[in-house]
């Protein structure tokens, strides 16, 4: 891996920004990408590095953005149509010269943030267990020194959480937990809800939660936002001690995240900073999906067509009626 890519990856990681690494793991001539070639793709679709020419570039970027959105790695097989495991993504090879290449895409996401409001033994247990699980732990307005020491960061003003986290980049997960134990629970929930967390929970009894929801509605919180509040927070595992309750809450967070991955859904709260849905089209010559912006293009009978490279466009222009007959051509 080139030193400039290592430096770029280190800088993005330090800034808490996501990126994807694409690495050529196998190739068969004639292809320009060779095993070990690596590129870094940012959420905006920018590519840094080298994994081959235009025959693979657009598809690698497209799949890298999907991997960032879904948080899962994938292996692309260009030009390979048989004899591969089901979990390998088959991609048409657009190069007329042929060749095969396999590219592994690995999303690198910032660690999730566990933001806990309130000072209590449960809040302290959440800080300690959350850090052990790889979360960036943030204590909001902690009242005791032990809680502040256990957190990675301290937030002096919970109201500032919205400005700090609502515009976070794609893939940056935020989990908010109110552990104020009945002291201004509703105000803390309203302030945390403004940060659009992926998980929002409160430690309260079922009876107390009825009052919390009534007050939240009176405060003007939307019905769908109130419905997203987990209360009592945590899975029902019979937890009693602060540590057991913390385990049940973190287990609920893990379970919900796993359910979103399995369903392929993403929460609207992660839309901020996500790559825009630019127009795409299918190259009528090779079948590759390409970004319309900046792609070579042509027209036939008033219909626009877009291509992964100049070579495909030249082949189309030679006999446009052949390729247009099997393709709708336009952007999606």
Coordinates of C-alpha atoms in Angstrom, one line a residue:
X1 CA 0.0 0.0 0.0
X2 CA 1.4 3.4 -1.0
X3 CA 2.6 5.7 1.7
X4 CA 0.3 8.5 0.7
X5 CA -2.7 6.3 1.0
X6 CA -1.5 5.2 4.5
X7 CA -1.2 8.8 5.5
X8 CA -4.6 9.7 4.1
X9 CA -6.3 6.7 5.8
X10 CA -4.6 7.8 9.1
X11 CA -5.9 11.3 8.7
X12 CA -9.4 10.3 7.9
X13 CA -9.4 7.9 10.9
X14 CA -8.2 10.5 13.2
X15 CA -10.9 12.9 12.0
X16 CA -13.6 10.1 12.5
X17 CA -14.4 10.1 8.8
X18 CA -15.4 6.8 7.0
X19 CA -13.7 5.5 3.9
X20 CA -13.4 2.2 2.0
X21 CA -10.3 0.4 0.9
X22 CA -10.4 -1.5 -2.4
X23 CA -7.6 -4.0 -3.1
X24 CA -6.9 -6.1 -6.1
X25 CA -6.5 -9.7 -4.8
X26 CA -6.4 -11.6 -8.1
X27 CA -6.0 -10.8 -11.8
X28 CA -5.6 -12.6 -15.1
X29 CA -4.1 -10.8 -18.1
X30 CA -4.8 -8.7 -19.9
X31 CA -5.7 -6.3 -17.0
X32 CA -3.9 -3.2 -15.8
X33 CA -4.8 -3.9 -12.1
X34 CA -2.4 -6.2 -10.4
X35 CA -2.6 -8.0 -7.0
X36 CA -1.8 -5.6 -4.2
X37 CA -3.0 -2.5 -6.0
X38 CA -5.0 -0.4 -3.6
X39 CA -7.3 2.6 -3.7
X40 CA -9.1 4.5 -1.0
X41 CA -12.7 5.7 -1.7
X42 CA -14.4 8.5 0.3
X43 CA -18.1 8.9 0.8
X44 CA -18.3 11.5 -1.9
X45 CA -17.2 9.0 -4.5
X46 CA -13.6 10.3 -4.7
X47 CA -11.0 7.6 -5.5
X48 CA -7.3 7.9 -4.4
X49 CA -4.8 5.3 -5.5
X50 CA -4.9 2.7 -8.3
X51 CA -6.9 -0.5 -8.9
X52 CA -6.9 -0.5 -12.7
X53 CA -8.3 1.5 -15.5
X54 CA -11.8 2.7 -16.4
X55 CA -13.1 -0.8 -16.9
X56 CA -13.4 -1.3 -13.2
X57 CA -13.3 2.1 -11.7
X58 CA -17.0 3.1 -11.7
X59 CA -18.2 -0.3 -10.4
X60 CA -15.6 -0.3 -7.6
X61 CA -16.7 3.2 -6.5
X62 CA -20.4 2.2 -6.7
X63 CA -19.8 -0.9 -4.6
X64 CA -17.5 0.9 -2.2
X65 CA -20.3 3.5 -1.5
X66 CA -22.8 0.6 -0.9
X67 CA -20.3 -1.1 1.4
X68 CA -19.9 2.1 3.4
X69 CA -23.7 2.5 3.6
X70 CA -24.2 -1.1 4.7
X71 CA -21.1 -1.5 6.7
X72 CA -20.1 -4.8 5.1
X73 CA -17.1 -5.9 3.0
X74 CA -17.6 -7.6 -0.3
X75 CA -15.5 -9.3 -3.1
X76 CA -16.1 -8.2 -6.7
X77 CA -15.2 -10.6 -9.5
X78 CA -14.9 -8.8 -12.9
X79 CA -15.2 -11.0 -15.9
X80 CA -15.8 -14.2 -13.9
X81 CA -19.2 -15.8 -14.5
X82 CA -18.9 -19.3 -13.0
X83 CA -17.1 -21.4 -10.4
X84 CA -17.2 -18.7 -7.7
X85 CA -19.0 -18.8 -4.3
X86 CA -22.4 -17.3 -4.0
X87 CA -21.1 -14.5 -1.8
X88 CA -18.8 -13.2 -4.6
X89 CA -20.4 -10.3 -6.5
X90 CA -20.2 -11.0 -10.3
X91 CA -19.5 -7.9 -12.3
X92 CA -19.3 -7.8 -16.2
X93 CA -15.9 -6.9 -17.5
X94 CA -16.2 -4.0 -19.9
X95 CA -12.8 -4.2 -21.5
X96 CA -13.0 -5.6 -25.0
X97 CA -9.5 -7.2 -24.5
X98 CA -10.9 -9.5 -21.9
X99 CA -9.1 -10.3 -18.6
X100 CA -10.4 -11.0 -15.1
X101 CA -9.8 -9.2 -11.9
X102 CA -11.1 -9.6 -8.3
X103 CA -11.3 -6.6 -6.0
X104 CA -11.9 -6.8 -2.2
X105 CA -13.7 -3.8 -0.8
X106 CA -13.5 -3.2 3.0
X107 CA -15.4 -0.3 4.6
X108 CA -13.6 1.4 7.4
X109 CA -16.1 3.2 9.7
X110 CA -15.5 5.4 12.7
X111 CA -16.2 3.7 16.0
X112 CA -19.8 4.2 17.3
X113 CA -20.3 6.8 19.9
X114 CA -22.0 6.0 23.2
X115 CA -23.3 9.2 24.7
X116 CA -24.7 8.9 28.2
X117 CA -26.5 11.7 30.0
X118 CA -26.6 11.6 33.8
X119 CA -24.5 10.5 36.7
X120 CA -25.4 7.1 38.2
X121 CA -23.8 3.7 38.8
X122 CA -25.5 2.5 35.6
X123 CA -23.9 5.4 33.6
X124 CA -20.5 4.5 35.0
X125 CA -21.0 0.8 34.0
X126 CA -22.0 1.9 30.5
X127 CA -18.9 4.0 30.2
X128 CA -16.6 1.1 31.2
X129 CA -18.4 -1.7 29.2
X130 CA -18.9 0.6 26.2
X131 CA -15.2 1.4 26.0
X132 CA -14.3 -2.3 26.3
X133 CA -16.6 -2.9 23.2
X134 CA -14.8 -0.3 21.1
X135 CA -17.3 2.6 21.5
X136 CA -16.1 6.1 21.8
X137 CA -17.7 6.9 25.2
X138 CA -19.0 10.4 25.9
X139 CA -20.3 11.5 29.3
X140 CA -22.7 14.4 29.2
X141 CA -22.5 16.8 32.1
X142 CA -21.1 14.3 34.5
X143 CA -21.5 15.2 38.2
X144 CA -18.8 12.8 39.6
X145 CA -15.1 12.5 38.8
X146 CA -15.2 8.7 38.3
X147 CA -17.7 9.0 35.5
X148 CA -15.6 11.7 33.7
X149 CA -12.5 9.7 34.1
X150 CA -14.1 6.6 32.7
X151 CA -15.3 8.4 29.5
X152 CA -13.2 9.1 26.4
X153 CA -14.8 12.5 26.2
X154 CA -16.8 14.8 28.3
X155 CA -19.6 17.0 26.9
X156 CA -20.4 20.0 29.1
X157 CA -23.6 21.0 27.4
X158 CA -26.0 18.3 26.3
X159 CA -27.9 20.8 24.2
X160 CA -24.7 21.1 22.1
X161 CA -25.0 17.4 21.1
X162 CA -27.3 18.3 18.2
X163 CA -24.8 20.6 16.6
X164 CA -21.9 18.2 17.2
X165 CA -23.5 14.9 16.0
X166 CA -26.6 15.7 13.8
X167 CA -24.4 16.4 10.8
X168 CA -22.1 13.4 11.3
X169 CA -20.7 11.6 8.3
X170 CA -22.2 8.4 6.8
X171 CA -21.5 5.4 8.9
X172 CA -20.9 7.3 12.1
X173 CA -23.3 5.7 14.6
X174 CA -24.5 7.5 17.6
X175 CA -26.2 5.8 20.6
X176 CA -27.8 8.0 23.2
X177 CA -28.8 6.9 26.7
X178 CA -30.5 8.9 29.4
X179 CA -29.4 7.7 32.8
X180 CA -30.6 10.7 34.8
X181 CA -32.7 8.4 36.9
X182 CA -35.8 10.6 36.9
X183 CA -34.1 13.9 37.1
X184 CA -35.0 15.9 33.9
X185 CA -35.4 12.7 31.8
X186 CA -37.6 14.4 29.3
X187 CA -35.4 17.4 28.8
X188 CA -32.4 15.2 28.2
X189 CA -34.4 13.1 25.7
X190 CA -35.5 16.1 23.8
X191 CA -31.9 17.4 23.6
X192 CA -30.5 14.0 22.5
X193 CA -33.3 13.5 20.0
X194 CA -32.2 16.6 18.2
X195 CA -28.8 14.9 17.5
X196 CA -30.8 12.2 15.6
X197 CA -29.2 9.2 17.3
X198 CA -29.4 5.7 15.8
X199 CA -30.4 4.4 19.2
X200 CA -32.1 6.5 22.0
X201 CA -33.0 4.9 25.3
X202 CA -33.9 5.9 28.8
X203 CA -33.5 4.0 32.1
X204 CA -37.0 4.1 33.5
X205 CA -39.8 1.8 34.7
X206 CA -42.7 1.0 32.4
X207 CA -45.0 3.2 34.6
X208 CA -42.5 6.1 34.5
X209 CA -42.2 5.7 30.7
X210 CA -46.0 6.5 30.3
X211 CA -45.4 9.9 31.9
X212 CA -42.2 10.4 29.9
X213 CA -44.0 9.9 26.6
X214 CA -46.8 12.2 27.7
X215 CA -44.4 15.0 28.6
X216 CA -42.4 14.5 25.3
X217 CA -45.6 14.9 23.3
X218 CA -46.4 18.1 25.2
X219 CA -42.9 19.3 24.5
X220 CA -43.6 19.0 20.8
X221 CA -41.6 15.9 20.0
X222 CA -43.0 14.2 16.9
X223 CA -44.9 11.0 17.4
X224 CA -42.4 9.0 15.3
X225 CA -39.5 10.3 17.4
X226 CA -41.3 9.4 20.6
X227 CA -41.9 5.9 19.3
X228 CA -38.2 5.4 18.7
X229 CA -37.3 6.0 22.4
X230 CA -36.4 2.7 24.0
X231 CA -37.8 2.7 27.5
X232 CA -37.2 0.8 29.7
X233 CA -33.9 0.6 27.8
X234 CA -32.3 -2.8 27.4
X235 CA -33.3 -6.4 26.8
X236 CA -35.4 -8.2 29.4
X237 CA -32.7 -10.6 30.8
X238 CA -33.6 -10.2 34.4
X239 CA -30.8 -7.7 35.0
X240 CA -30.5 -6.3 38.5
X241 CA -27.1 -4.8 39.1
X242 CA -25.8 -1.7 37.3
X243 CA -23.4 -3.9 35.3
X244 CA -26.1 -6.3 34.3
X245 CA -28.4 -3.4 33.3
X246 CA -25.5 -2.0 31.2
X247 CA -25.0 -5.4 29.5
X248 CA -28.7 -5.6 28.7
X249 CA -28.7 -2.1 27.1
X250 CA -25.6 -2.7 25.0
X251 CA -27.0 -6.1 24.0
X252 CA -30.1 -4.3 22.7
X253 CA -28.0 -1.8 20.7
X254 CA -26.1 -4.7 19.2
X255 CA -29.3 -6.6 18.4
X256 CA -30.9 -3.6 16.7
X257 CA -27.8 -2.9 14.6
X258 CA -27.6 -6.6 13.5
X259 CA -31.3 -6.4 12.5
X260 CA -30.7 -3.3 10.3
X261 CA -27.7 -5.0 8.6
X262 CA -29.7 -8.2 7.9
X263 CA -32.6 -6.2 6.4
X264 CA -30.4 -4.0 4.5
X265 CA -32.1 -0.9 5.9
X266 CA -30.5 2.2 7.2
X267 CA -31.9 4.7 9.6
X268 CA -32.8 8.2 8.3
X269 CA -30.6 9.7 11.0
X270 CA -27.5 8.6 9.1
X271 CA -28.5 10.4 5.9
X272 CA -26.5 13.5 6.9
X273 CA -23.2 13.4 5.1
X274 CA -24.1 10.4 3.0
X275 CA -23.2 10.4 -0.6
X276 CA -25.8 11.9 -2.9
X277 CA -27.9 9.7 -5.1
X278 CA -26.3 10.8 -8.4
X279 CA -27.8 9.6 -11.7
X280 CA -26.6 6.3 -13.0
X281 CA -27.1 4.4 -16.2
X282 CA -26.2 1.0 -17.7
X283 CA -23.5 0.9 -20.4
X284 CA -25.4 -0.8 -23.3
X285 CA -22.2 -2.4 -24.6
X286 CA -20.7 -4.1 -21.5
X287 CA -23.6 -3.9 -19.0
X288 CA -21.6 -2.0 -16.4
X289 CA -23.4 0.5 -14.2
X290 CA -21.8 4.0 -14.6
X291 CA -22.2 7.4 -13.1
X292 CA -23.8 9.7 -15.7
X293 CA -21.8 12.7 -14.5
X294 CA -18.6 12.9 -16.5
X295 CA -19.2 9.6 -18.4
X296 CA -18.6 9.3 -22.1
X297 CA -22.0 9.6 -23.9
X298 CA -23.7 9.3 -27.2
X299 CA -27.2 9.5 -28.5
X300 CA -29.4 7.4 -30.8
X301 CA -32.9 8.4 -32.0
X302 CA -33.0 11.1 -29.4
X303 CA -32.2 8.8 -26.5
X304 CA -29.0 9.4 -24.4
X305 CA -26.6 6.6 -23.7
X306 CA -23.7 6.5 -21.2
X307 CA -20.5 4.4 -21.2
X308 CA -17.8 3.3 -18.8
X309 CA -15.0 4.2 -21.3
X310 CA -14.4 5.7 -24.8
X311 CA -13.9 2.2 -26.2
X312 CA -17.5 1.2 -25.4
X313 CA -18.8 4.4 -26.8
X314 CA -16.9 3.8 -30.1
X315 CA -18.3 0.3 -30.4
X316 CA -21.8 1.7 -29.8
X317 CA -21.4 4.4 -32.4
X318 CA -20.3 1.9 -35.0
X319 CA -23.6 -0.1 -34.7
X320 CA -26.0 1.8 -32.4
X321 CA -29.1 0.0 -33.5
X322 CA -27.7 -3.3 -32.2
X323 CA -27.0 -2.1 -28.7
X324 CA -30.0 0.3 -28.4
X325 CA -32.4 -2.5 -29.1
X326 CA -31.5 -4.3 -25.8
X327 CA -31.1 -1.2 -23.6
X328 CA -33.3 1.6 -22.4
X329 CA -30.2 3.7 -22.3
X330 CA -31.3 6.6 -20.2
X331 CA -30.1 7.5 -16.7
X332 CA -31.8 6.1 -13.6

